[in-house]
């Protein structure tokens, strides 16, 4: 029955107290909250053994100060899984009631009348429909824990995968979320083919973004046999693998896989293959071929590629000491920099551009401007927690200090410190 003790108060008590405090009859209260007077009478007198959720919701909404309390009272007695999912849907739409979400989920999972796997399946599917990341993580964590305790590895695997796919979007925690993603590797046998494809390719892209080139290659190679179609995700992961070979200076592997990559049936391939060919020539120090290619593509290809090309050209020009060409590219900053970087790679590329600019400005004696550019570089690297890149900035500044025998002014130190710690 509904008349359950909860923190020394029941739903009956709450209704009775509200009626008396406001001097309301059953009819008046019923009209106020949209529940018949007969239903209210039976609830208040403890005569209702199974309160319908629509009535419970109306009552709880009418008493916002007691909303969570009323919901918890209801949870202790309700054993119908469909009704509990109604409750779960209700509390996930009310931010003030988010603390109730795991309590409702536990009641669903612990129902003795429903098979464990059916409860897990329904809760898992429900959780995937939510739009609040924190709620999803809460419920997926609960699913993982419960599945481990009950020996249901399929939902350990599914929960870990979904949790990873959310947490990998936190650009400040890329290293940590990658380590969490690696736990999924122990459960891949329990994932569907589609889930494996998503996992291997997403992890491969993640690995490339945090400079784990061996892992990127290995993960991509695990996913490729599973995906016959040239999807956007597959193509991007394949390109990440090629770039990982490039960072390892394994140019034979780069050329081999580029030949395969260029034949993939995907619009994304055409421009990225051209750029990668040019980058490969640059990294092999074949500058007489690389520079004309890169300059041509800087003018021809879409804006989303220009900054990457500009960074590669700046790298070359600094090595060659071509100050005039450096200045020419830096003058195009407005057309090169994206308004809203979205990916870790893009943030890193923006940071590199500002670092190149800062180095150039300091070498030209523009101290204030150079410090400003280095601060912007540190901020961009800081967004994705690119510690190695931040250290390169600090090494540049130390070299400048030693070379010029100049101490930075206090205002410069403060600006750099604030940017570094962001």
XYZ file of C-alpha atoms in Angstrom:
422
model
C 0.000 0.000 0.000
C 1.025 3.630 -0.402
C 1.015 4.509 3.271
C 4.752 3.898 3.662
C 6.924 5.471 6.308
C 9.712 7.545 4.782
C 11.718 9.788 7.041
C 8.722 9.575 9.459
C 6.332 10.931 6.818
C 4.020 9.301 4.267
C 2.256 10.485 1.131
C -0.906 10.395 3.210
C 0.710 12.687 5.783
C 1.804 15.153 3.122
C -1.654 15.397 1.563
C -3.345 15.687 4.948
C -0.936 18.390 6.137
C -1.300 20.393 2.915
C -5.100 20.251 3.034
C -5.231 21.378 6.652
C -2.648 24.160 6.250
C -4.563 25.563 3.275
C -8.027 24.760 4.629
C -8.957 22.737 1.524
C -11.600 20.064 1.062
C -10.911 16.934 -1.016
C -12.936 18.482 -3.826
C -10.962 21.733 -3.751
C -7.599 19.968 -3.618
C -8.691 17.606 -6.394
C -9.595 20.520 -8.637
C -6.259 22.162 -7.827
C -4.085 19.196 -8.801
C -6.324 17.333 -11.256
C -7.002 14.222 -9.150
C -10.497 13.098 -8.148
C -11.590 13.637 -4.559
C -12.293 9.923 -4.142
C -8.720 9.030 -5.083
C -7.358 11.650 -2.670
C -9.621 10.359 0.085
C -8.436 6.777 -0.387
C -4.759 7.824 -0.490
C -5.009 9.980 2.624
C -6.742 7.169 4.515
C -4.246 4.521 3.398
C -6.840 2.609 1.389
C -5.052 2.685 -1.969
C -2.772 -0.297 -2.417
C -1.579 0.523 -5.933
C -1.475 4.200 -6.811
C -1.371 4.905 -10.544
C 1.690 6.879 -11.557
C -0.306 9.579 -13.357
C -2.002 10.393 -10.035
C 1.273 10.163 -8.128
C 2.908 12.550 -10.628
C 0.065 15.048 -10.292
C 0.353 14.966 -6.500
C 4.149 15.245 -6.524
C 4.007 18.167 -8.963
C 1.482 19.934 -6.752
C 3.824 19.655 -3.760
C 7.240 20.684 -5.186
C 8.802 20.923 -1.719
C 7.999 17.232 -1.220
C 8.512 16.056 -4.805
C 11.577 13.861 -4.193
C 10.142 12.594 -0.921
C 6.884 11.514 -2.571
C 8.746 9.813 -5.425
C 10.921 7.866 -2.976
C 7.857 6.735 -1.033
C 6.362 5.472 -4.263
C 9.551 3.641 -5.250
C 9.585 1.566 -2.105
C 6.283 -0.133 -3.027
C 6.141 -0.101 -6.842
C 7.123 -3.397 -8.524
C 5.801 -2.906 -12.061
C 8.715 -2.475 -14.445
C 6.767 -0.370 -16.967
C 5.661 1.998 -14.220
C 9.207 2.236 -12.849
C 10.386 3.273 -16.292
C 7.713 5.982 -16.258
C 9.183 7.160 -12.970
C 12.703 7.020 -14.409
C 11.675 9.063 -17.431
C 10.053 11.610 -15.121
C 13.053 12.074 -12.800
C 15.515 12.343 -15.712
C 13.632 15.402 -16.957
C 13.805 17.205 -13.601
C 17.271 18.476 -12.720
C 16.325 18.846 -9.045
C 15.526 15.107 -8.978
C 18.693 13.762 -10.622
C 19.739 12.185 -7.307
C 16.707 9.919 -7.634
C 17.841 8.542 -10.994
C 20.198 5.829 -9.670
C 17.661 4.874 -7.001
C 14.992 4.234 -9.625
C 17.483 2.343 -11.799
C 18.476 0.092 -8.896
C 14.801 -0.699 -8.223
C 14.405 -1.690 -11.882
C 17.466 -3.936 -11.828
C 16.538 -5.586 -8.562
C 12.951 -6.477 -9.492
C 12.550 -10.180 -8.654
C 9.813 -10.630 -11.235
C 11.973 -9.686 -14.242
C 14.971 -11.548 -15.684
C 18.300 -9.774 -15.099
C 19.183 -9.524 -18.793
C 15.762 -8.116 -19.684
C 16.130 -5.399 -17.030
C 19.661 -4.611 -18.205
C 18.589 -4.456 -21.851
C 15.709 -2.087 -21.139
C 17.779 0.148 -18.869
C 20.650 0.194 -21.380
C 18.342 1.146 -24.267
C 16.665 3.818 -22.138
C 20.021 5.301 -21.108
C 21.109 5.655 -24.730
C 18.089 7.904 -25.388
C 19.131 10.468 -22.753
C 20.759 13.744 -23.785
C 22.448 14.597 -20.485
C 25.995 13.189 -20.414
C 26.223 13.125 -16.630
C 23.018 11.094 -16.353
C 24.195 8.697 -19.021
C 27.514 8.175 -17.243
C 25.698 7.615 -13.934
C 23.440 4.949 -15.436
C 26.114 3.257 -17.564
C 28.343 3.068 -14.472
C 25.468 1.446 -12.587
C 24.872 -1.018 -15.444
C 28.574 -1.943 -15.491
C 28.699 -2.495 -11.721
C 25.480 -4.517 -11.601
C 26.515 -6.627 -14.621
C 29.855 -7.450 -13.037
C 28.202 -8.475 -9.792
C 25.679 -10.696 -11.629
C 28.160 -12.126 -14.122
C 26.672 -10.625 -17.293
C 29.792 -9.677 -19.350
C 27.746 -8.580 -22.370
C 26.468 -5.544 -20.501
C 29.802 -4.895 -18.845
C 31.166 -4.559 -22.386
C 28.285 -2.463 -23.701
C 28.291 -0.181 -20.663
C 32.051 0.354 -20.791
C 31.892 1.179 -24.506
C 29.100 3.736 -24.156
C 30.764 5.329 -21.125
C 34.035 5.614 -23.047
C 32.316 7.181 -26.083
C 30.987 9.943 -23.820
C 34.097 10.532 -21.736
C 36.443 10.682 -24.746
C 34.798 14.022 -25.626
C 36.333 15.684 -22.556
C 39.340 17.311 -24.232
C 41.031 17.937 -20.873
C 41.009 14.232 -19.971
C 42.146 12.591 -23.201
C 44.879 10.503 -21.567
C 42.590 9.314 -18.776
C 39.660 8.487 -21.053
C 41.994 6.560 -23.377
C 43.119 4.408 -20.433
C 39.471 3.800 -19.593
C 38.795 2.852 -23.196
C 41.531 0.254 -23.055
C 39.461 -1.686 -20.521
C 36.954 -2.381 -23.304
C 39.666 -4.403 -25.072
C 39.130 -7.192 -22.510
C 35.437 -7.440 -23.441
C 35.352 -7.038 -27.233
C 34.163 -10.646 -27.687
C 30.875 -9.545 -26.119
C 30.328 -6.631 -28.520
C 28.477 -6.773 -31.821
C 30.407 -6.292 -35.060
C 29.050 -2.742 -35.353
C 30.103 -1.928 -31.787
C 33.586 -3.342 -32.411
C 33.989 -1.195 -35.516
C 32.990 1.956 -33.638
C 35.262 1.099 -30.720
C 38.394 0.219 -32.707
C 38.173 3.211 -35.031
C 37.249 5.745 -32.305
C 40.086 4.476 -30.144
C 42.481 4.639 -33.109
C 41.596 8.305 -33.682
C 41.918 8.959 -29.944
C 45.351 7.302 -29.860
C 46.580 9.457 -32.749
C 45.366 12.619 -30.986
C 47.501 11.837 -27.917
C 50.539 10.742 -29.950
C 50.178 7.010 -29.224
C 51.146 5.997 -32.731
C 51.715 2.266 -32.178
C 48.321 1.948 -30.505
C 46.653 3.886 -33.319
C 48.054 1.510 -35.920
C 47.166 -1.617 -33.931
C 43.593 -0.479 -33.241
C 42.985 0.509 -36.841
C 44.263 -2.860 -38.040
C 41.795 -4.583 -35.699
C 38.872 -2.603 -37.106
C 39.652 -2.755 -40.829
C 38.736 -6.441 -41.423
C 35.334 -5.824 -39.823
C 34.223 -2.889 -41.996
C 33.768 -3.597 -45.736
C 32.300 -0.150 -46.498
C 34.346 3.030 -46.897
C 32.488 4.936 -44.188
C 33.628 8.353 -42.945
C 34.775 6.786 -39.673
C 36.805 4.079 -41.393
C 38.417 6.569 -43.781
C 39.373 8.942 -40.942
C 40.828 6.112 -38.882
C 42.792 4.859 -41.903
C 44.220 8.351 -42.417
C 45.140 8.497 -38.715
C 47.020 5.219 -39.163
C 48.899 6.619 -42.185
C 49.824 9.749 -40.216
C 50.995 7.566 -37.339
C 53.356 5.741 -39.711
C 54.534 9.163 -40.892
C 55.312 10.299 -37.321
C 57.312 7.096 -36.892
C 59.206 7.992 -40.096
C 58.055 4.719 -41.664
C 57.579 6.282 -45.077
C 57.501 2.950 -46.884
C 54.339 2.058 -44.926
C 52.950 5.548 -45.576
C 53.332 5.175 -49.340
C 51.910 1.644 -49.294
C 48.787 2.621 -47.372
C 48.324 5.876 -49.280
C 47.993 3.832 -52.470
C 45.131 1.911 -50.824
C 43.644 5.006 -49.225
C 43.400 6.895 -52.531
C 41.187 4.128 -53.956
C 38.619 4.358 -51.146
C 35.158 5.376 -52.268
C 34.650 8.434 -50.071
C 34.623 12.165 -50.830
C 36.826 12.816 -47.797
C 39.705 10.971 -49.483
C 40.457 13.228 -52.441
C 41.762 16.335 -50.669
C 43.292 14.584 -47.652
C 45.271 12.227 -49.905
C 46.785 15.198 -51.748
C 47.768 16.867 -48.469
C 49.226 13.666 -47.033
C 51.343 13.122 -50.154
C 52.707 16.646 -49.795
C 53.318 16.253 -46.055
C 55.197 13.031 -46.711
C 57.498 14.771 -49.175
C 58.091 17.539 -46.622
C 58.945 15.092 -43.825
C 61.343 13.286 -46.139
C 62.935 16.732 -46.641
C 62.146 16.720 -50.341
C 61.377 20.414 -50.086
C 61.775 21.179 -53.781
C 58.723 18.968 -54.393
C 56.854 19.581 -51.126
C 56.845 23.413 -51.086
C 55.199 23.941 -54.503
C 52.615 21.266 -53.700
C 51.773 22.795 -50.322
C 51.589 26.352 -51.628
C 49.284 25.185 -54.431
C 46.984 23.348 -52.001
C 46.966 26.297 -49.596
C 45.170 28.292 -52.269
C 43.038 25.509 -53.727
C 41.710 23.331 -50.930
C 38.934 24.014 -48.446
C 39.378 26.200 -45.380
C 39.299 23.199 -43.049
C 42.676 22.106 -44.472
C 44.464 25.445 -44.838
C 45.737 25.783 -41.283
C 47.315 22.309 -41.357
C 49.032 23.164 -44.637
C 50.183 26.534 -43.275
C 51.683 24.878 -40.189
C 53.610 22.442 -42.377
C 54.932 25.291 -44.538
C 55.950 27.300 -41.459
C 57.855 24.278 -40.160
C 59.753 24.077 -43.457
C 60.421 27.807 -43.723
C 61.790 27.981 -40.189
C 64.160 25.128 -40.994
C 65.255 26.954 -44.155
C 65.402 30.353 -42.452
C 63.058 31.822 -45.081
C 61.835 34.824 -43.076
C 60.011 36.440 -45.989
C 57.852 33.355 -46.602
C 57.155 33.012 -42.873
C 55.902 36.600 -42.735
C 53.746 36.028 -45.814
C 51.901 33.096 -44.184
C 51.532 34.796 -40.808
C 49.866 37.752 -42.535
C 47.088 35.377 -43.633
C 46.144 34.519 -40.041
C 42.556 35.727 -40.311
C 41.730 33.458 -43.250
C 43.645 30.495 -41.791
C 42.474 30.220 -38.189
C 39.113 28.516 -37.517
C 36.532 30.434 -35.513
C 35.584 27.424 -33.390
C 38.114 24.588 -33.220
C 36.325 21.350 -32.339
C 38.813 18.509 -32.429
C 41.995 17.882 -30.405
C 44.007 17.915 -33.629
C 42.582 21.287 -34.610
C 43.372 22.821 -31.212
C 46.930 21.503 -31.462
C 47.300 22.940 -34.952
C 46.057 26.343 -33.779
C 48.545 26.189 -30.912
C 51.389 25.404 -33.312
C 50.467 28.360 -35.514
C 50.604 30.769 -32.557
C 53.881 29.213 -31.418
C 55.432 29.775 -34.852
C 54.091 33.316 -34.842
C 55.466 33.985 -31.362
C 58.891 32.645 -32.307
C 58.940 34.860 -35.395
C 57.879 37.954 -33.437
C 60.499 37.438 -30.743
C 63.192 36.992 -33.399
C 62.114 40.343 -34.863
C 62.360 42.076 -31.498
C 58.576 42.315 -31.001
C 58.584 41.220 -27.373
C 55.030 42.132 -26.296
C 53.509 40.677 -29.461
C 55.611 37.527 -29.185
C 54.576 36.904 -25.574
C 50.930 37.420 -26.547
C 51.251 34.800 -29.290
C 52.954 32.317 -26.960
C 50.165 32.857 -24.426
C 47.569 32.024 -27.094
C 49.597 28.966 -28.045
C 49.715 27.745 -24.443
C 45.959 28.284 -24.087
C 45.203 26.218 -27.192
C 47.479 23.394 -26.076
C 46.007 23.604 -22.592
C 42.460 22.954 -23.862
C 43.534 19.460 -24.977
C 46.125 19.045 -22.224
C 48.954 18.762 -24.786
C 51.771 18.835 -22.259
C 54.586 18.078 -24.710
C 53.556 20.997 -26.911
C 53.331 23.319 -23.911
C 56.845 22.321 -22.902
C 58.103 23.166 -26.393
C 56.711 26.683 -25.938
C 58.548 27.057 -22.649
C 61.766 25.745 -24.217
C 61.454 28.361 -26.985
C 61.135 31.091 -24.372
C 64.116 29.762 -22.416
C 66.230 29.714 -25.584
C 65.191 33.296 -26.315
C 66.146 34.328 -22.787
C 69.577 32.676 -23.071
C 70.265 33.951 -26.587
C 69.227 37.528 -25.944
C 70.392 37.644 -22.307
C 67.097 39.304 -21.460
C 64.874 38.721 -18.481
C 61.144 38.725 -19.091
C 59.174 41.505 -17.473
C 56.822 40.655 -14.628
C 53.752 41.337 -16.797
C 55.042 38.819 -19.351
C 55.701 36.175 -16.701
C 52.209 36.639 -15.260
C 50.582 36.373 -18.702
C 52.519 33.198 -19.569
C 51.858 31.655 -16.156
C 48.115 32.267 -16.448
C 48.051 30.829 -19.970
C 50.099 27.777 -18.933
C 47.816 26.982 -16.002
C 44.538 27.287 -17.923
